[in-house]
Amino acid sequence: MRRPLEIAAGLGLTWLALQASGTAIAAPTEPAPFALDDSGMKTAAVPVASYTLRASLDPAKHTIDGKGTLLWRNASSQPQREVWVHLYLNAFKSEHTLFMRFPGAESFRGGGTPAEWGNITVKRLAIHDGEDLWAGADKTSPGDPDDETDIRVPLPAPVAPGEEVRFDLEFEARLPTLLFRTGYSDGFYMVGQWFPKLARLEPDGRWAHFAFHHLSEFYADFGDYDVTVDTPADMIVGATGEPREEVREGGHVARRFVARSVHDFAFTAWSKFREITAVGAGNVAVRVLFPPGYDRAAAVERDSVLFGLDHLGEAYGHYPYPTLTVVHPPPGAEEAGGMEYPTLITTGGYWWLPWTAVPALDIVTIHELGHQWFYGLVATDEHAFPFLDEGVNSYAEAEAMEARAGAASAANILGLRVSLDAVDRLGGVDTERNAPVAQAAPDFATGGDYGGLVYQRTAILLRTLGNVYGADRVRLAVGRYARRYRFEHPGPEQLIEAFRDAVGEDAATQLRAALFDRATVDYTVADLTSTDAAERGAPAGAVGGFHGSVLVRRRGALRFPVDVDMMGEDGTVQRVRWDAAESSARLPYHGKSRLTAAVIDPEHRVLLDDDLSNNARRLSPSRLSGALLERFAFATSAALSAVLP
Amino acid sequence: MTPDLVPPRDESPAAHRHPGLVAFAYGYRALVGILVALPAAAVIGAATTSWPHGQSELFAPGGVLLLESLRLARRGIPAAVYSGGAIAAVALLAGVVPLGALLAGLGRRGRAPLAFLASLAAAHAGTLALLFGLGALAQGIVAAVAVLLGSKVLDLLALASPGDDLAFLALFAVVLALVCVVGVLRDLAAVAAVHGELRFYLAASRALRTARMAAGRALGAWAWRSALGLGGVVVAAGLSPSLASTTTARVLLGVALHQGAILGVTFAHASWLAAAMRLHHATEPEAPEAPEEPAPPAPATAGSESD
C-alpha cells in the first residue's frame, strides 16, 4: 500500500530549484546476458484455505451478512488441536483496540477515529453440520483484553497433517465509516478484511497469527474463493476474481466471483462508478472503476496497468489471473485508495493530476499493481517482515517507473527531472539508524520509521546493489526469487539466497548487513594534494608532471566498490576504482597538471550513501554559485513584483 | 528647492520618457530580489560547494544531489526563510520611497533633479505607507469576505468533483480580481497623493472619483500592462537555459532573459502609473469659475444718475 500523492508531497520543495536539463547520469549500460523465463514456474497454488461465501450488503445499516463454508487442509507436519481466526474488522470496534492505540496512527496510512465504528460478529463457526465451536473460542486476542482481532478456536479433535476440514461460517460485518482501507463513504463501499479469516499455518505446525496492528498488513494461506456478492440492483460492483453468474431479483443483484490461487477477497460497490476496460498482456481483462469526472485519471491508470502487466510480468513472471480490477475511490473516500488485494487494486488522487509534473497516478498504480507479485503471488508474511512485500515492491516500482519515464520517474518540472531513487533516498537515509529494516511491523516505533525503512530503504538498497553489481544481475535475482517462490510464502533468507545465486556472495553479504544489522555507509574525500615534480627537485631524467594523492574514506559497515574521479587543473579526469575494502585509502595521482578536485562515486550509484555533500573535494570550493543565486533572485523579484509598492 | 530647478508638471506623462527612473525602480526590485534570495541560495547550494561543477550538479537528471541538498539544508531552511522574509518585509516598507520618487519624476517634464525627487519621495512617504498599509488591509478584508460568501454559495451548490474544484478555481479567480481592483484603487490614490499633492484622505477620495468616472479605462490600463509583464516573466522562465551545464554564455543568457523580464515588469508598472496620472488629469474636477470682477467704479461726475 502506498499513500496516494506521497511522492507529490515529497517533491514540493523541488520548486525551489529551477528548470534544468542536460548532462545525464550515466546508467550502467551492460548487455543483458541473463535470461528470465517462466518455464518451471508454478501455475497455481495448492489450495489450503478455500472459502465459499455469500455476502449481502445492506446499505441502510452498512452491514454485510455473510454465510458460507471454509474448506481447510492441515498443510503442516503437525496435528492441529486449534485454529486461529483473524477478525481484522474488529480493529475498528473502539479506540481501545491494538490498532487504534498505536500512537502514530494518524501519521501513516491515514487514520483518525471513524464517525461510526465497525466490527465483525461471528454467529456460527462449526465443523460442517456439527456443533458450533465459536462459543468455546477465546474472546480476545492473546494477552490483550481490549482486542478481538486474533482469536483461538479449539477444535473438538486434532486434525492430522493432510486432513481436510470443512467449517460452516455465519457472521455479520458492520462496516465503519471509511477508515484505513475499509468502510463506507457517501454510498461508496470498499469492503476489505470483512470475513473471519484463517491465519496461515506454517509447514512446521506453527500458526502465524497476530493481532491487527496499525503498521501491519496481512498473511494467509492460498485457496480458491467463490464469493457471491448481493447488493441493491443499482450498485456497480468490482471484486477479486472473475465474474460469473449474475442473478437479479427483487431490486437486488447477486454477482458471483471466482478466484483461484489467491489468499484474500475484497470488493467495492457504488452506484456512481464509471468504467473503462482494456485487455492486457496474457489476455488479462482490465477493468477500471472510477468516479464521474475522472476519465483522464482513469485512462492514465489503465495505461499504467497495461504497461505494468507487460513489464512486471516479464520481470517477475507472468500475471496468472484472467482479470484485474482497478478502483479509483471517489473524493471523500481517499482512505480506500492505494491498496492491494488479489486481482483488485485501489489507486487514488485528484482528477487534475494527469496535468501536473508529477506522475503520481502512474506511480501509485504501478506500485499497487506490483503488489500482485510482492504480496499476491510471492505471499510473504507482511506482519513479520513487511520489507519483503512493501520494500521489494518499492524496488519493482522504481525499476518499472524508470523504464517508463527515465530520470523523470518522480517528476518533470519544467525539464528538471527527478527520479524515484532520489525521493526514496530521503526517507531511506534519514531513518537508517532508527531500527533494522528486517523486523516485524509492530516493532517500528513510528509510521515514519516504517515508511522510511520498509519502503524506501529497501528500495534504495536493492537499487544500490543493481547500480554497483549490475542492474541485470539484480533483476535476475529478484525475478528468480519471484518465480521460484510463487505461491510459496518465502522469507528473507530465500531473498538473500537468490541474491547470492545471481549476484554473488559479496552482494548477499551487503544485503544481509543492511537488512538485519542497520549497516550504513558514508563515502568521503578527506584530502587531496599534488606537487610539481620539478619543484621538488626531481633528478634529471625522472618522470615529470604532478604527483599527489587523494585520501578517501568509507565510514560504516557496508562496503561497495566505487569509482573515484581525480580532476586536473587542465580539465583532465582520471577515473580509478576503489574496492573500499579498507576504511580509508590514499589513491595515487600522477598527471600533467595540478590535482584540483576529486569525487567519489560521481554517478551516485551508492544510493545508501549517508551524505553526498562530502563525496567531493576541491582546492577552491565555490562558496556561492552566481547562477543559482541569479535564478533564485529572478524568482524572488518576479514574486515580489506583485506586492512591492 | 529653488523654484527654477523644479521641472514643470507633465499633463500627459509617459514612462518611456523617463528611462532613468524606470532603471532606478528596476534596480530596487533586482536588489531586493538578490537580498531576499541570498540566504536560501547559500543554504541550498551548500551541499555542492566542494563538487567540481558546483551547484550545476544540483540540476543533473534524476535530481539525486538536488534532493540531497534539500535534505541536508532542512535545518538551515527556516533560518533562510526568516531572514529572507525579514529582508522582504523591510523592502516592502522601504519601497514607498522609490515609489514616491518614481511618481514624482513621472509627473514632471524632463529630467527632475535627484534632490527634488528625494524631497518629494520623503514628503509623501508617510501618506504612501498609509495607503499601502491600509490597501493591504482592505485587500485582505475583501478577499476574506469574498471567500466566505463564495464558500457559502459553493456549499449550497453542493457540486461533485471535479465541478467543485473548478468552482473553487473560479472563486479564487474572482477573489484575485477583487484584490487587484483594490490594488488599482490604491495606485490611483498613490498617484493622487504624489502627483496631486494630496494627503491621505483627499488622495483616497480623489482615487474614488477617478475610479467612478473612468473605471473601465483604469482597469483596462492596469490589466493589459500587468498581463504583458506577467507574460514576459513566464516566457523568460520557460526559455531559461538549463543549469545542469553551467557555462559563462549560458549564465549570461539566463541573466539577460530574467533581468529583461524583471525590467519589463518594472516598465509595465511605471507605464501603468503614468496612465493613472493621465486619468487623474482627465478626471480632475473642473475649477470653479472665478467670480466676475466687479467693474471699476466710474469716476464721479457732477450730476451723475448713480447717485
Short mmCIF file of N, CA, C and O in Angstrom, two decimals, chain A residues 553-637:
data_model
loop_
_atom_site.label_atom_id
_atom_site.label_comp_id
_atom_site.label_asym_id
_atom_site.label_seq_id
_atom_site.Cartn_x
_atom_site.Cartn_y
_atom_site.Cartn_z
N ARG A 553 37.74 7.91 2.25
CA ARG A 553 37.34 7.14 3.44
C ARG A 553 35.98 6.49 3.20
O ARG A 553 35.14 7.02 2.46
N ARG A 554 35.80 5.36 3.86
CA ARG A 554 34.49 4.71 3.90
C ARG A 554 34.13 4.55 5.37
O ARG A 554 34.80 3.85 6.12
N ARG A 555 33.06 5.21 5.77
CA ARG A 555 32.59 5.07 7.15
C ARG A 555 31.38 4.15 7.14
O ARG A 555 30.53 4.26 6.27
N GLY A 556 31.28 3.30 8.13
CA GLY A 556 30.14 2.39 8.20
C GLY A 556 30.52 1.00 7.77
O GLY A 556 31.58 0.76 7.19
N ALA A 557 29.62 0.06 8.03
CA ALA A 557 29.93 -1.36 7.82
C ALA A 557 29.66 -1.83 6.40
O ALA A 557 30.18 -2.86 5.99
N LEU A 558 28.86 -1.12 5.67
CA LEU A 558 28.60 -1.54 4.29
C LEU A 558 29.82 -1.22 3.43
O LEU A 558 30.51 -0.22 3.67
N ARG A 559 30.05 -2.05 2.43
CA ARG A 559 31.24 -1.88 1.62
C ARG A 559 30.90 -2.16 0.16
O ARG A 559 30.59 -3.29 -0.20
N PHE A 560 30.88 -1.12 -0.60
CA PHE A 560 30.64 -1.26 -2.04
C PHE A 560 31.82 -0.67 -2.80
O PHE A 560 32.30 0.41 -2.45
N PRO A 561 32.31 -1.35 -3.82
CA PRO A 561 33.37 -0.74 -4.65
C PRO A 561 32.82 0.49 -5.36
O PRO A 561 31.66 0.49 -5.79
N VAL A 562 33.66 1.51 -5.47
CA VAL A 562 33.20 2.77 -6.07
C VAL A 562 34.25 3.33 -7.03
O VAL A 562 35.44 3.01 -6.92
N ASP A 563 33.79 4.18 -7.92
CA ASP A 563 34.70 4.92 -8.78
C ASP A 563 35.14 6.20 -8.08
O ASP A 563 34.37 6.79 -7.31
N VAL A 564 36.38 6.61 -8.37
CA VAL A 564 36.86 7.89 -7.86
C VAL A 564 37.42 8.67 -9.05
O VAL A 564 38.27 8.15 -9.79
N ASP A 565 36.91 9.87 -9.25
CA ASP A 565 37.41 10.74 -10.32
C ASP A 565 38.41 11.73 -9.74
O ASP A 565 38.12 12.40 -8.74
N MET A 566 39.59 11.82 -10.38
CA MET A 566 40.59 12.82 -9.97
C MET A 566 40.74 13.82 -11.12
O MET A 566 40.98 13.42 -12.26
N MET A 567 40.55 15.08 -10.81
CA MET A 567 40.49 16.08 -11.86
C MET A 567 41.70 17.01 -11.80
O MET A 567 42.01 17.57 -10.74
N GLY A 568 42.33 17.16 -12.95
CA GLY A 568 43.49 18.02 -13.03
C GLY A 568 43.12 19.45 -13.40
O GLY A 568 42.01 19.71 -13.89
N GLU A 569 44.04 20.33 -13.16
CA GLU A 569 43.81 21.75 -13.46
C GLU A 569 43.54 21.97 -14.96
O GLU A 569 42.85 22.90 -15.34
N ASP A 570 44.11 21.07 -15.79
CA ASP A 570 43.94 21.20 -17.24
C ASP A 570 42.63 20.60 -17.73
O ASP A 570 42.39 20.51 -18.93
N GLY A 571 41.77 20.16 -16.81
CA GLY A 571 40.47 19.62 -17.21
C GLY A 571 40.45 18.13 -17.42
O GLY A 571 39.39 17.55 -17.67
N THR A 572 41.59 17.48 -17.30
CA THR A 572 41.61 16.02 -17.48
C THR A 572 40.99 15.34 -16.26
O THR A 572 41.06 15.85 -15.14
N VAL A 573 40.37 14.19 -16.53
CA VAL A 573 39.76 13.41 -15.44
C VAL A 573 40.34 12.00 -15.48
O VAL A 573 40.30 11.33 -16.51
N GLN A 574 40.88 11.59 -14.37
CA GLN A 574 41.36 10.21 -14.25
C GLN A 574 40.40 9.45 -13.34
O GLN A 574 40.12 9.88 -12.22
N ARG A 575 39.89 8.34 -13.84
CA ARG A 575 38.96 7.54 -13.02
C ARG A 575 39.65 6.28 -12.54
O ARG A 575 40.24 5.55 -13.33
N VAL A 576 39.58 6.05 -11.24
CA VAL A 576 40.13 4.82 -10.68
C VAL A 576 39.03 4.12 -9.88
O VAL A 576 38.06 4.74 -9.46
N ARG A 577 39.19 2.84 -9.72
CA ARG A 577 38.24 2.04 -8.97
C ARG A 577 38.81 1.78 -7.58
O ARG A 577 39.97 1.36 -7.45
N TRP A 578 38.02 2.04 -6.55
CA TRP A 578 38.45 1.73 -5.18
C TRP A 578 37.54 0.64 -4.67
O TRP A 578 36.31 0.81 -4.66
N ASP A 579 38.13 -0.47 -4.22
CA ASP A 579 37.27 -1.58 -3.77
C ASP A 579 36.69 -1.32 -2.39
O ASP A 579 35.81 -2.06 -1.93
N ALA A 580 37.18 -0.32 -1.71
CA ALA A 580 36.67 0.09 -0.39
C ALA A 580 36.80 -1.02 0.64
O ALA A 580 36.03 -1.07 1.61
N ALA A 581 37.74 -1.91 0.44
CA ALA A 581 37.93 -2.99 1.41
C ALA A 581 38.40 -2.44 2.75
O ALA A 581 38.00 -2.93 3.81
N GLU A 582 39.25 -1.41 2.68
CA GLU A 582 39.71 -0.77 3.91
C GLU A 582 38.83 0.45 4.17
O GLU A 582 38.16 0.95 3.27
N SER A 583 38.90 0.93 5.40
CA SER A 583 38.04 2.07 5.72
C SER A 583 38.61 3.37 5.15
O SER A 583 37.89 4.36 5.05
N SER A 584 39.90 3.38 4.81
CA SER A 584 40.43 4.56 4.13
C SER A 584 41.58 4.14 3.23
O SER A 584 42.20 3.08 3.42
N ALA A 585 41.85 4.96 2.24
CA ALA A 585 42.94 4.65 1.30
C ALA A 585 43.45 5.95 0.71
O ALA A 585 42.70 6.92 0.56
N ARG A 586 44.73 5.94 0.39
CA ARG A 586 45.32 7.10 -0.28
C ARG A 586 45.58 6.68 -1.72
O ARG A 586 46.42 5.83 -1.98
N LEU A 587 44.82 7.22 -2.63
CA LEU A 587 44.91 6.83 -4.04
C LEU A 587 45.92 7.74 -4.74
O LEU A 587 45.80 8.96 -4.65
N PRO A 588 46.89 7.14 -5.41
CA PRO A 588 47.95 7.97 -6.01
C PRO A 588 47.45 8.73 -7.24
O PRO A 588 46.57 8.26 -7.97
N TYR A 589 48.04 9.89 -7.45
CA TYR A 589 47.72 10.71 -8.62
C TYR A 589 49.00 11.06 -9.35
O TYR A 589 49.99 11.49 -8.74
N HIS A 590 49.00 10.87 -10.65
CA HIS A 590 50.10 11.33 -11.50
C HIS A 590 49.46 12.00 -12.69
O HIS A 590 48.67 11.38 -13.41
N GLY A 591 49.79 13.24 -12.91
CA GLY A 591 49.19 13.95 -14.03
C GLY A 591 50.04 15.09 -14.52
O GLY A 591 51.05 15.44 -13.89
N LYS A 592 49.58 15.65 -15.65
CA LYS A 592 50.36 16.73 -16.24
C LYS A 592 50.08 18.06 -15.54
O LYS A 592 50.79 19.04 -15.76
N SER A 593 49.01 18.11 -14.83
CA SER A 593 48.67 19.36 -14.15
C SER A 593 48.32 19.08 -12.70
O SER A 593 48.14 17.93 -12.29
N ARG A 594 48.18 20.17 -11.96
CA ARG A 594 47.90 20.07 -10.52
C ARG A 594 46.53 19.42 -10.31
O ARG A 594 45.58 19.66 -11.05
N LEU A 595 46.44 18.58 -9.30
CA LEU A 595 45.16 17.95 -8.93
C LEU A 595 44.29 19.02 -8.25
O LEU A 595 44.68 19.62 -7.25
N THR A 596 43.11 19.25 -8.81
CA THR A 596 42.28 20.33 -8.25
C THR A 596 41.01 19.83 -7.57
O THR A 596 40.42 20.55 -6.77
N ALA A 597 40.57 18.63 -7.92
CA ALA A 597 39.33 18.15 -7.32
C ALA A 597 39.28 16.63 -7.38
O ALA A 597 39.95 16.01 -8.22
N ALA A 598 38.48 16.04 -6.52
CA ALA A 598 38.26 14.59 -6.55
C ALA A 598 36.82 14.32 -6.13
O ALA A 598 36.26 15.01 -5.27
N VAL A 599 36.25 13.32 -6.77
CA VAL A 599 34.86 12.94 -6.47
C VAL A 599 34.80 11.44 -6.30
O VAL A 599 35.31 10.69 -7.13
N ILE A 600 34.17 11.03 -5.23
CA ILE A 600 33.98 9.59 -5.01
C ILE A 600 32.53 9.26 -5.38
O ILE A 600 31.60 10.00 -5.04
N ASP A 601 32.37 8.18 -6.12
CA ASP A 601 31.06 7.75 -6.63
C ASP A 601 30.35 8.89 -7.37
O ASP A 601 29.26 9.33 -6.98
N PRO A 602 30.96 9.37 -8.45
CA PRO A 602 30.41 10.56 -9.13
C PRO A 602 29.03 10.34 -9.73
O PRO A 602 28.32 11.32 -9.97
N GLU A 603 28.65 9.10 -9.97
CA GLU A 603 27.33 8.87 -10.59
C GLU A 603 26.28 8.45 -9.58
O GLU A 603 25.20 8.00 -9.96
N HIS A 604 26.57 8.61 -8.32
CA HIS A 604 25.61 8.31 -7.24
C HIS A 604 25.06 6.89 -7.35
O HIS A 604 23.87 6.66 -7.19
N ARG A 605 25.95 5.97 -7.59
CA ARG A 605 25.48 4.58 -7.67
C ARG A 605 25.13 4.06 -6.28
O ARG A 605 24.20 3.26 -6.15
N VAL A 606 25.87 4.49 -5.28
CA VAL A 606 25.58 4.03 -3.91
C VAL A 606 24.53 4.98 -3.33
O VAL A 606 24.83 5.97 -2.67
N LEU A 607 23.29 4.64 -3.57
CA LEU A 607 22.19 5.49 -3.09
C LEU A 607 22.09 5.46 -1.57
O LEU A 607 21.47 6.33 -0.96
N LEU A 608 22.69 4.45 -0.96
CA LEU A 608 22.65 4.33 0.50
C LEU A 608 23.62 5.30 1.18
O LEU A 608 23.60 5.42 2.41
N ASP A 609 24.49 5.92 0.42
CA ASP A 609 25.49 6.83 1.00
C ASP A 609 24.81 7.87 1.89
O ASP A 609 23.93 8.60 1.47
N ASP A 610 25.28 7.92 3.14
CA ASP A 610 24.67 8.80 4.15
C ASP A 610 24.58 10.25 3.75
O ASP A 610 23.63 10.95 4.06
N ASP A 611 25.66 10.74 3.15
CA ASP A 611 25.80 12.17 2.94
C ASP A 611 26.58 12.39 1.65
O ASP A 611 27.76 12.04 1.56
N LEU A 612 25.93 12.94 0.67
CA LEU A 612 26.60 13.11 -0.63
C LEU A 612 27.40 14.41 -0.69
O LEU A 612 28.19 14.60 -1.61
N SER A 613 27.20 15.29 0.28
CA SER A 613 27.91 16.57 0.20
C SER A 613 29.40 16.39 0.42
O SER A 613 30.20 17.21 -0.03
N ASN A 614 29.80 15.30 1.11
CA ASN A 614 31.23 15.10 1.38
C ASN A 614 31.87 14.13 0.39
O ASN A 614 32.98 13.65 0.61
N ASN A 615 31.16 13.83 -0.69
CA ASN A 615 31.72 12.91 -1.68
C ASN A 615 32.70 13.60 -2.63
O ASN A 615 33.26 12.95 -3.50
N ALA A 616 32.83 14.88 -2.49
CA ALA A 616 33.73 15.61 -3.38
C ALA A 616 34.57 16.60 -2.58
O ALA A 616 34.20 16.99 -1.48
N ARG A 617 35.69 16.92 -3.16
CA ARG A 617 36.55 17.93 -2.52
C ARG A 617 37.27 18.66 -3.64
O ARG A 617 37.68 18.04 -4.62
N ARG A 618 37.42 19.95 -3.51
CA ARG A 618 38.24 20.67 -4.48
C ARG A 618 39.06 21.73 -3.78
O ARG A 618 38.71 22.16 -2.67
N LEU A 619 40.10 22.12 -4.44
CA LEU A 619 41.05 23.02 -3.78
C LEU A 619 40.41 24.35 -3.44
O LEU A 619 40.65 24.93 -2.39
N SER A 620 39.57 24.84 -4.34
CA SER A 620 38.94 26.13 -4.07
C SER A 620 37.43 25.96 -4.16
O SER A 620 36.85 26.11 -5.23
N PRO A 621 36.82 25.62 -3.04
CA PRO A 621 35.38 25.41 -3.04
C PRO A 621 34.63 26.68 -3.45
O PRO A 621 35.08 27.79 -3.14
N SER A 622 33.52 26.49 -4.15
CA SER A 622 32.72 27.67 -4.52
C SER A 622 31.76 27.94 -3.38
O SER A 622 30.98 27.08 -3.00
N ARG A 623 31.90 29.10 -2.79
CA ARG A 623 31.06 29.41 -1.64
C ARG A 623 29.62 29.67 -2.05
O ARG A 623 28.68 29.38 -1.35
N LEU A 624 29.46 30.25 -3.20
CA LEU A 624 28.10 30.58 -3.64
C LEU A 624 28.10 30.62 -5.16
O LEU A 624 28.96 31.23 -5.77
N SER A 625 27.12 29.94 -5.73
CA SER A 625 27.04 29.93 -7.18
C SER A 625 26.23 31.12 -7.66
O SER A 625 25.08 31.30 -7.25
N GLY A 626 26.84 31.91 -8.52
CA GLY A 626 26.13 33.06 -9.08
C GLY A 626 24.92 32.62 -9.86
O GLY A 626 23.88 33.27 -9.83
N ALA A 627 25.04 31.48 -10.55
CA ALA A 627 23.93 31.03 -11.39
C ALA A 627 22.71 30.68 -10.55
O ALA A 627 21.58 31.05 -10.87
N LEU A 628 22.96 29.97 -9.45
CA LEU A 628 21.84 29.59 -8.60
C LEU A 628 21.21 30.82 -7.95
O LEU A 628 19.99 30.97 -7.90
N LEU A 629 22.08 31.71 -7.47
CA LEU A 629 21.56 32.93 -6.85
C LEU A 629 20.75 33.74 -7.85
O LEU A 629 19.69 34.27 -7.51
N GLU A 630 21.24 33.79 -9.08
CA GLU A 630 20.53 34.57 -10.10
C GLU A 630 19.14 34.00 -10.33
O GLU A 630 18.16 34.73 -10.44
N ARG A 631 19.04 32.65 -10.39
CA ARG A 631 17.72 32.02 -10.58
C ARG A 631 16.80 32.34 -9.41
O ARG A 631 15.63 32.66 -9.58
N PHE A 632 17.34 32.19 -8.23
CA PHE A 632 16.52 32.46 -7.05
C PHE A 632 16.10 33.93 -7.02
O PHE A 632 14.98 34.27 -6.67
N ALA A 633 17.05 34.81 -7.35
CA ALA A 633 16.76 36.24 -7.33
C ALA A 633 15.68 36.58 -8.35
O ALA A 633 14.79 37.41 -8.10
N PHE A 634 15.75 35.95 -9.51
CA PHE A 634 14.72 36.18 -10.53
C PHE A 634 13.35 35.76 -10.00
O PHE A 634 12.36 36.52 -10.11
N ALA A 635 13.32 34.57 -9.41
CA ALA A 635 12.04 34.08 -8.88
C ALA A 635 11.52 35.02 -7.80
O ALA A 635 10.33 35.35 -7.75
N THR A 636 12.43 35.47 -6.94
CA THR A 636 12.02 36.35 -5.85
C THR A 636 11.56 37.70 -6.38
O THR A 636 10.52 38.23 -5.97
N SER A 637 12.35 38.28 -7.30
CA SER A 637 11.97 39.58 -7.86
C SER A 637 10.61 39.49 -8.54
O SER A 637 9.77 40.39 -8.40
#
